[in-house]
mmCIF file of C-alpha atoms and ligand atoms in Angstrom:
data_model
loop_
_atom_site.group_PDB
_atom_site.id
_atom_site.type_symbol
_atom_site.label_atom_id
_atom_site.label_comp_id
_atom_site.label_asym_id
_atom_site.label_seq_id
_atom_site.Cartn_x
_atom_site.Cartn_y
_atom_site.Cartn_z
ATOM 1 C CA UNK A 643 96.945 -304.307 -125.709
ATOM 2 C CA UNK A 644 93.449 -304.787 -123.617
ATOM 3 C CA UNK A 645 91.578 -307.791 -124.147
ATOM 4 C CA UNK A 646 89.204 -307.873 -126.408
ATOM 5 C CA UNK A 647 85.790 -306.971 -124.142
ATOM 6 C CA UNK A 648 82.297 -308.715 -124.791
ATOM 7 C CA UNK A 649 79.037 -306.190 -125.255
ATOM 8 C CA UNK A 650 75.566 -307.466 -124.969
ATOM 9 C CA UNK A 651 73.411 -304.962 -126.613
ATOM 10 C CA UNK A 652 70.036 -304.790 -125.517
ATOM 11 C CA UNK A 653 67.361 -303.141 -127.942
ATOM 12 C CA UNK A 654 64.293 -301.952 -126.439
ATOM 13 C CA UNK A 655 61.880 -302.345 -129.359
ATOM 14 C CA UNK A 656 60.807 -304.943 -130.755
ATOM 15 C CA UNK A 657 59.671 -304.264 -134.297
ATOM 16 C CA UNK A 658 61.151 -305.241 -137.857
ATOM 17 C CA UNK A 659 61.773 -301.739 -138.957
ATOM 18 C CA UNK A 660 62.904 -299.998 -135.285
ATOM 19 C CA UNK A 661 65.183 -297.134 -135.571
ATOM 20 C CA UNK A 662 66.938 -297.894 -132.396
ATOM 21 C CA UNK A 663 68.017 -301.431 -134.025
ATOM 22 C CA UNK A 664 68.982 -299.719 -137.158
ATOM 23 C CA UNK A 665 71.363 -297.160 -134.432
ATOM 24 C CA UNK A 666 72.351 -300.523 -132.727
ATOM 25 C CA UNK A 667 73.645 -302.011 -135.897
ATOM 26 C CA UNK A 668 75.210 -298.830 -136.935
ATOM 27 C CA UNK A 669 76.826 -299.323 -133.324
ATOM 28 C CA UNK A 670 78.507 -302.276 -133.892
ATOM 29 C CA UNK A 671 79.889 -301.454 -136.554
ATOM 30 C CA UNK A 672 81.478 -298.059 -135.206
ATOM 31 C CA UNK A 673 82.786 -299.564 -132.305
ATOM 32 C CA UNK A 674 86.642 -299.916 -131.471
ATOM 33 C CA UNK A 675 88.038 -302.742 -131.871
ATOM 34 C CA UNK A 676 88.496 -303.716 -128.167
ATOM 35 C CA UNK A 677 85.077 -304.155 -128.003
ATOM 36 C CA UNK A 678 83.023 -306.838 -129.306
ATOM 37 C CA UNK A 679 79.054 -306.059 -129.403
ATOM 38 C CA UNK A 680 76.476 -308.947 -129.701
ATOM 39 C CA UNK A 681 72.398 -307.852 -129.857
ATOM 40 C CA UNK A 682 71.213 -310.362 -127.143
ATOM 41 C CA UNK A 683 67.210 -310.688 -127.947
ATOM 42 C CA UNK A 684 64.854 -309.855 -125.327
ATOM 43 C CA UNK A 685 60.938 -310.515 -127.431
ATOM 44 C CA UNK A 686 61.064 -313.828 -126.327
ATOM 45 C CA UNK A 687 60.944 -313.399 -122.658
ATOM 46 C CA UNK A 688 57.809 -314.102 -120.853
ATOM 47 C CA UNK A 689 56.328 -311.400 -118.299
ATOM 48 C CA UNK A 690 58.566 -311.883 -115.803
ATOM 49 C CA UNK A 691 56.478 -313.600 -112.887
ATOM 50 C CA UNK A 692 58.215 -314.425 -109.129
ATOM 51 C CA UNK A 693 56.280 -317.489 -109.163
ATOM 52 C CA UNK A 694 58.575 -318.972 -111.529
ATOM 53 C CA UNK A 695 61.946 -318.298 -109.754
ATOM 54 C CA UNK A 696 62.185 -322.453 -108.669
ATOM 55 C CA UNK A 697 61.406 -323.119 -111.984
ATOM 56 C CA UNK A 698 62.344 -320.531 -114.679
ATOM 57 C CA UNK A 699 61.281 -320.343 -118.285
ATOM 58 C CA UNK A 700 64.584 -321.784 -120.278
ATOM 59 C CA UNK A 701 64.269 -318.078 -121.870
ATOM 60 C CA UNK A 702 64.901 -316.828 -118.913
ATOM 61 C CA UNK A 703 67.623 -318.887 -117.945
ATOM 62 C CA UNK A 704 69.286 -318.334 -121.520
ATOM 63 C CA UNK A 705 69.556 -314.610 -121.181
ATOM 64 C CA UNK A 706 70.290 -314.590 -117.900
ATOM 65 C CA UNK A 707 73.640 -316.643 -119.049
ATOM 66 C CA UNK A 708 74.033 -314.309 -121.856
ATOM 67 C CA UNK A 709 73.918 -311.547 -119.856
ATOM 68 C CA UNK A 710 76.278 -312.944 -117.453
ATOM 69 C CA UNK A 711 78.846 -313.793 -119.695
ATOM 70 C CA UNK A 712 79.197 -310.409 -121.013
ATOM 71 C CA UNK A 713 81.553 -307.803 -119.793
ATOM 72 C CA UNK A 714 79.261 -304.938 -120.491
ATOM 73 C CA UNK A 715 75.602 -304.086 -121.521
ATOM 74 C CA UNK A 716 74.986 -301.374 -124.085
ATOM 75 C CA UNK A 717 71.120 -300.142 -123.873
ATOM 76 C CA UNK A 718 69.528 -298.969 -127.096
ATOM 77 C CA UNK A 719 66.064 -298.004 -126.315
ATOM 78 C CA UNK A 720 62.844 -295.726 -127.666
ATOM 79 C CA UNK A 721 60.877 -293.931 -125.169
ATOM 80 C CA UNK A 722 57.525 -295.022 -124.873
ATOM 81 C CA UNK A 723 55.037 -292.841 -122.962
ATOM 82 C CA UNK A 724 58.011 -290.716 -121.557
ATOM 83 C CA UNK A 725 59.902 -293.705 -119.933
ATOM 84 C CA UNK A 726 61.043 -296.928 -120.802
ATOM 85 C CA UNK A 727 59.306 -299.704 -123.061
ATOM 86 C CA UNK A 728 57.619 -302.641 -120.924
ATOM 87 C CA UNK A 729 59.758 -304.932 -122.964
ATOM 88 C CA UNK A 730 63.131 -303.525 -121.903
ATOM 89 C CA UNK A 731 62.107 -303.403 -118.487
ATOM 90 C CA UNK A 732 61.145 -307.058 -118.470
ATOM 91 C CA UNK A 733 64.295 -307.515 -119.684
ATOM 92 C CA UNK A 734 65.866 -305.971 -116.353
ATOM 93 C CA UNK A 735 63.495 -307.557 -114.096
ATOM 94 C CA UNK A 736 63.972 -311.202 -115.565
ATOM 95 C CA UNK A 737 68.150 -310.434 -115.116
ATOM 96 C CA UNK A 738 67.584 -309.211 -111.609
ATOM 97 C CA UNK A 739 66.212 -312.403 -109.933
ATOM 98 C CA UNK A 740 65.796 -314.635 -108.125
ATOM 99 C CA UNK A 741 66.742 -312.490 -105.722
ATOM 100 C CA UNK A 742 70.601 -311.918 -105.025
ATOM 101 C CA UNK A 743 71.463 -313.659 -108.227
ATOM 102 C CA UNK A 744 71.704 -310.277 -110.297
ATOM 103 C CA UNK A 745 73.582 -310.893 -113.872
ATOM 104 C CA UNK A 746 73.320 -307.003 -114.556
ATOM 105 C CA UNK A 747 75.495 -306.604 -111.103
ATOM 106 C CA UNK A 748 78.506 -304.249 -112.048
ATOM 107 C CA UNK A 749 78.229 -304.697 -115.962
ATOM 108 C CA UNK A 750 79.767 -301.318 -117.014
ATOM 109 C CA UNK A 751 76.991 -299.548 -119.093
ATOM 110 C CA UNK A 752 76.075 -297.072 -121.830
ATOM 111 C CA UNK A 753 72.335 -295.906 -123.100
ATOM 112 C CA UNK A 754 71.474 -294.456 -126.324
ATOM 113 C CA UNK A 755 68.167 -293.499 -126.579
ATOM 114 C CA UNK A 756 66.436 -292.573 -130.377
ATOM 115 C CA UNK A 757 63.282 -290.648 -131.220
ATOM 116 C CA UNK A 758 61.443 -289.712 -134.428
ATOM 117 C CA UNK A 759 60.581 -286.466 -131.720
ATOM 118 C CA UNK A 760 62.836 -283.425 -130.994
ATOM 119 C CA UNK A 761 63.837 -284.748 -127.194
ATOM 120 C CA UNK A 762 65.293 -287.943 -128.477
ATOM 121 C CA UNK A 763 64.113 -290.313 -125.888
ATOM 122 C CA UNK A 764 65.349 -288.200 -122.925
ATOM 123 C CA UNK A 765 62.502 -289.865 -120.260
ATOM 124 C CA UNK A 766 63.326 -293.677 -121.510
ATOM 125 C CA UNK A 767 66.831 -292.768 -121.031
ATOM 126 C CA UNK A 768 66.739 -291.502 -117.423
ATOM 127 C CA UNK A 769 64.210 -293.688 -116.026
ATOM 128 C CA UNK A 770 66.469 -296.490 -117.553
ATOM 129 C CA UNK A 771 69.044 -294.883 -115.297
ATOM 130 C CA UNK A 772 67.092 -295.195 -112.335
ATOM 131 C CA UNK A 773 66.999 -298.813 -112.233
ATOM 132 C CA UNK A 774 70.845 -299.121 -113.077
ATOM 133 C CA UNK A 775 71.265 -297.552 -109.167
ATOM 134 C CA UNK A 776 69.285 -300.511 -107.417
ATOM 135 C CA UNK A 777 70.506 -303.021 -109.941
ATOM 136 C CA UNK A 778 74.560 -301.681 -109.450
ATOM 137 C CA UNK A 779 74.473 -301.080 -113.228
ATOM 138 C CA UNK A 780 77.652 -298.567 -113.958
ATOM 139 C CA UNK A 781 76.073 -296.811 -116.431
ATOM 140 C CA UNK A 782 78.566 -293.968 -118.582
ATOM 141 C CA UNK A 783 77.388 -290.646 -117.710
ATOM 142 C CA UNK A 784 78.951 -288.602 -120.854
ATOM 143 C CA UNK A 785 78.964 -288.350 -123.606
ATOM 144 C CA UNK A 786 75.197 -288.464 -123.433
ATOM 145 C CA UNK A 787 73.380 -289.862 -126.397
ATOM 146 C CA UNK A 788 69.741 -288.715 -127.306
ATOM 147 C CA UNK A 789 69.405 -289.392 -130.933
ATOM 148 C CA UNK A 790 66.865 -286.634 -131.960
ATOM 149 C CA UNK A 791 64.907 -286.675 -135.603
ATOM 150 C CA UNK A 792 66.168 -290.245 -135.355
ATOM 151 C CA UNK A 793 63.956 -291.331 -138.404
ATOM 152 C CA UNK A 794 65.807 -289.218 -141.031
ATOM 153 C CA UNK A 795 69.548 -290.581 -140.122
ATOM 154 C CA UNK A 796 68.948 -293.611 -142.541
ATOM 155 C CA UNK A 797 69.103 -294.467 -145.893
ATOM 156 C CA UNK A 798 66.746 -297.037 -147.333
ATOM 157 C CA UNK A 799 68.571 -299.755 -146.446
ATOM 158 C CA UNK A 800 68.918 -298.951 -142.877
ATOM 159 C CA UNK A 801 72.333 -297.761 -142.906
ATOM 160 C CA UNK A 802 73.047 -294.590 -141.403
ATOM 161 C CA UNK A 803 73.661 -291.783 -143.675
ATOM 162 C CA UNK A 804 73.705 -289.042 -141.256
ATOM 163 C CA UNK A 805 77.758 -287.770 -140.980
ATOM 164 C CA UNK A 806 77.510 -285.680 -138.204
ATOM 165 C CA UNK A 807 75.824 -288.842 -135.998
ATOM 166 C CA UNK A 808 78.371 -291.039 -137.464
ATOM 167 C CA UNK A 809 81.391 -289.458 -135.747
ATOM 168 C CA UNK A 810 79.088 -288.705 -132.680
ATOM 169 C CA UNK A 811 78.599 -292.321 -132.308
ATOM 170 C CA UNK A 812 82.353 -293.236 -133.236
ATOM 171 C CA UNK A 813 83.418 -291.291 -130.420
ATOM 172 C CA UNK A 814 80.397 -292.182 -127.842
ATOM 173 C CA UNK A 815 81.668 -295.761 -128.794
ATOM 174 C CA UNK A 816 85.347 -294.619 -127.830
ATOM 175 C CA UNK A 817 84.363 -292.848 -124.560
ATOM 176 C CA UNK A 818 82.089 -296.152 -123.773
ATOM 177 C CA UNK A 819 85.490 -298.386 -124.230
ATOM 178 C CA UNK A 820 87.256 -296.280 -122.030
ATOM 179 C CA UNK A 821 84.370 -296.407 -119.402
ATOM 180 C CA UNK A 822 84.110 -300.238 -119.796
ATOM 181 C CA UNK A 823 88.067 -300.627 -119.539
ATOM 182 C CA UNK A 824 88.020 -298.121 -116.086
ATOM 183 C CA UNK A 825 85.009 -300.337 -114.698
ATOM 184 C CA UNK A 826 85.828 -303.872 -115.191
ATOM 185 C CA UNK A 827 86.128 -306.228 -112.811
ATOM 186 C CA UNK A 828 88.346 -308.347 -114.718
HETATM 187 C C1 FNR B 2095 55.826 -293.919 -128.743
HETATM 188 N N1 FNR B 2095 56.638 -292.924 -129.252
HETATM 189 C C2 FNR B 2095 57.173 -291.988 -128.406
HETATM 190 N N2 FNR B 2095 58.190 -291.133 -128.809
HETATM 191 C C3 FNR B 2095 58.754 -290.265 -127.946
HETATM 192 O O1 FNR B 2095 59.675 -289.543 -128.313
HETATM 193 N N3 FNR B 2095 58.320 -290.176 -126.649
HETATM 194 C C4 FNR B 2095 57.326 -290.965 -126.164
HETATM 195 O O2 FNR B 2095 56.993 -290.869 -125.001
HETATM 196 C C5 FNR B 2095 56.713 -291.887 -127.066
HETATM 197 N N4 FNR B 2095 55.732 -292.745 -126.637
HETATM 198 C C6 FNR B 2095 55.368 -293.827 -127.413
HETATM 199 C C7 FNR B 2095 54.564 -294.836 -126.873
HETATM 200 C C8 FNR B 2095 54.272 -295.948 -127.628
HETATM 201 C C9 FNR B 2095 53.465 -297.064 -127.010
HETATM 202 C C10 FNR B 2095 54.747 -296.059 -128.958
HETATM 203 C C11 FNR B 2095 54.439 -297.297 -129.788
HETATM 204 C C12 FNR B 2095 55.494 -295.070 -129.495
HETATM 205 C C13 FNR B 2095 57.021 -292.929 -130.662
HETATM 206 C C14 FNR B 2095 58.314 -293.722 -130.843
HETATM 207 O O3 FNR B 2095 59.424 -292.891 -130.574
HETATM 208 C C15 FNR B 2095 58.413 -294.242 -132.270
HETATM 209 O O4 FNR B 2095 57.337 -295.130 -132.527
HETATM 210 C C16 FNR B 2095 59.744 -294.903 -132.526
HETATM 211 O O5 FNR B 2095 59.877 -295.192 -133.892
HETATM 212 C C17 FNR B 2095 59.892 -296.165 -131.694
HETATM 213 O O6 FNR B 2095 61.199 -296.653 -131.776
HETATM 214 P P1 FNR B 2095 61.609 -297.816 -132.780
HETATM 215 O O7 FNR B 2095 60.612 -298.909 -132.663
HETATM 216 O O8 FNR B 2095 61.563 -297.194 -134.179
HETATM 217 O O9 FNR B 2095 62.999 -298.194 -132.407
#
């Protein structure tokens, strides 16, 4: 059998009661058991400032060994203003430097993207995508996962109630071991 693979998940909002860290939980527990997902904290990074590269935040210098110890990065993210939240983005940016020292350099990837709106986080989802190219991100291109109406797929305890996204996400998690397993370096 594989080894047992190492996910960072990434969430891209930060507040108590986010959806997408309600979908992320209800990730880790759907996923195979070949994989092994961790949600790797990102609130606690400073604005990510070049001036700092000689002498990084220790924040910086944690996640950036997180990062790089995992074998994959699963991105969780809401859309804000039609493209990704400034959090999440710091996230990249404070992974990608100092320069040639990339930790997100050929982590095999996967994005889920959740919405209380109809287009579930489409535009945070792509634009994510973008940055994956210069960063050398391999990012899963199906299934694809825009989690629609993303607010009613909960019970009151956060868990998700919704049957038809359950075995969506079962199998998004299957297709995303696969992708990790074809990608890996190691
Ligand atoms: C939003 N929201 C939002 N929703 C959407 O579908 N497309 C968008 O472009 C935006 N833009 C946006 C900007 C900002 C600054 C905020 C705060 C919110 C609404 C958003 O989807 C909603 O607040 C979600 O609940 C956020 O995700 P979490 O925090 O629940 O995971």
């Amino acid at each position: 059998m594989d080894k047992t693979r190492e996910v960072a998940v990434i969430v891209g909002s930060l507040r108590k009661n986010s959806i997408n860290r309600k979908v992320a939980n209800a990730l880790v527990e759907l996923a195979p058991a070949s994989l092994s997902l961790t949600i790797i904290e990102i609130g606690n990074l400073p604005l990510y400032n070049q001036d700092d590269d000689e002498a990084p935040p220790a924040s910086w210098s944690a996640f950036r060994d997180r990062i790089k110890a995992a074998d994959a990065v699963l991105f969780v993210t809401p859309e804000y203003n039609r493209s990704v939240p400034a959090a999440l983005k710091n996230a990249l940016d404070v992974g990608s430097r100092p320069y040639g020292k990339n930790v997100w350099d050929g982590k095999p990837a996967a994005v889920v993207s959740a919405s209380p709106g109809a287009i579930g986080g489409f535009g945070a989802n792509h634009h994510l995508r973008q940055s994956f190219v210069f960063l050398n991100i391999p990012a899963m291109p199906q299934p694809e996962a825009y989690l629609g109406h993303a607010d009613k797929l909960f019970d009151a305890n956060g868990k998700l109630s919704n049957e038809g996204t359950r075995k969506f996400l079962e199998g998004f998690m299957q297709s995303y071991a696969a992708w990790i397993a074809a990608n890996s370096q190691s």
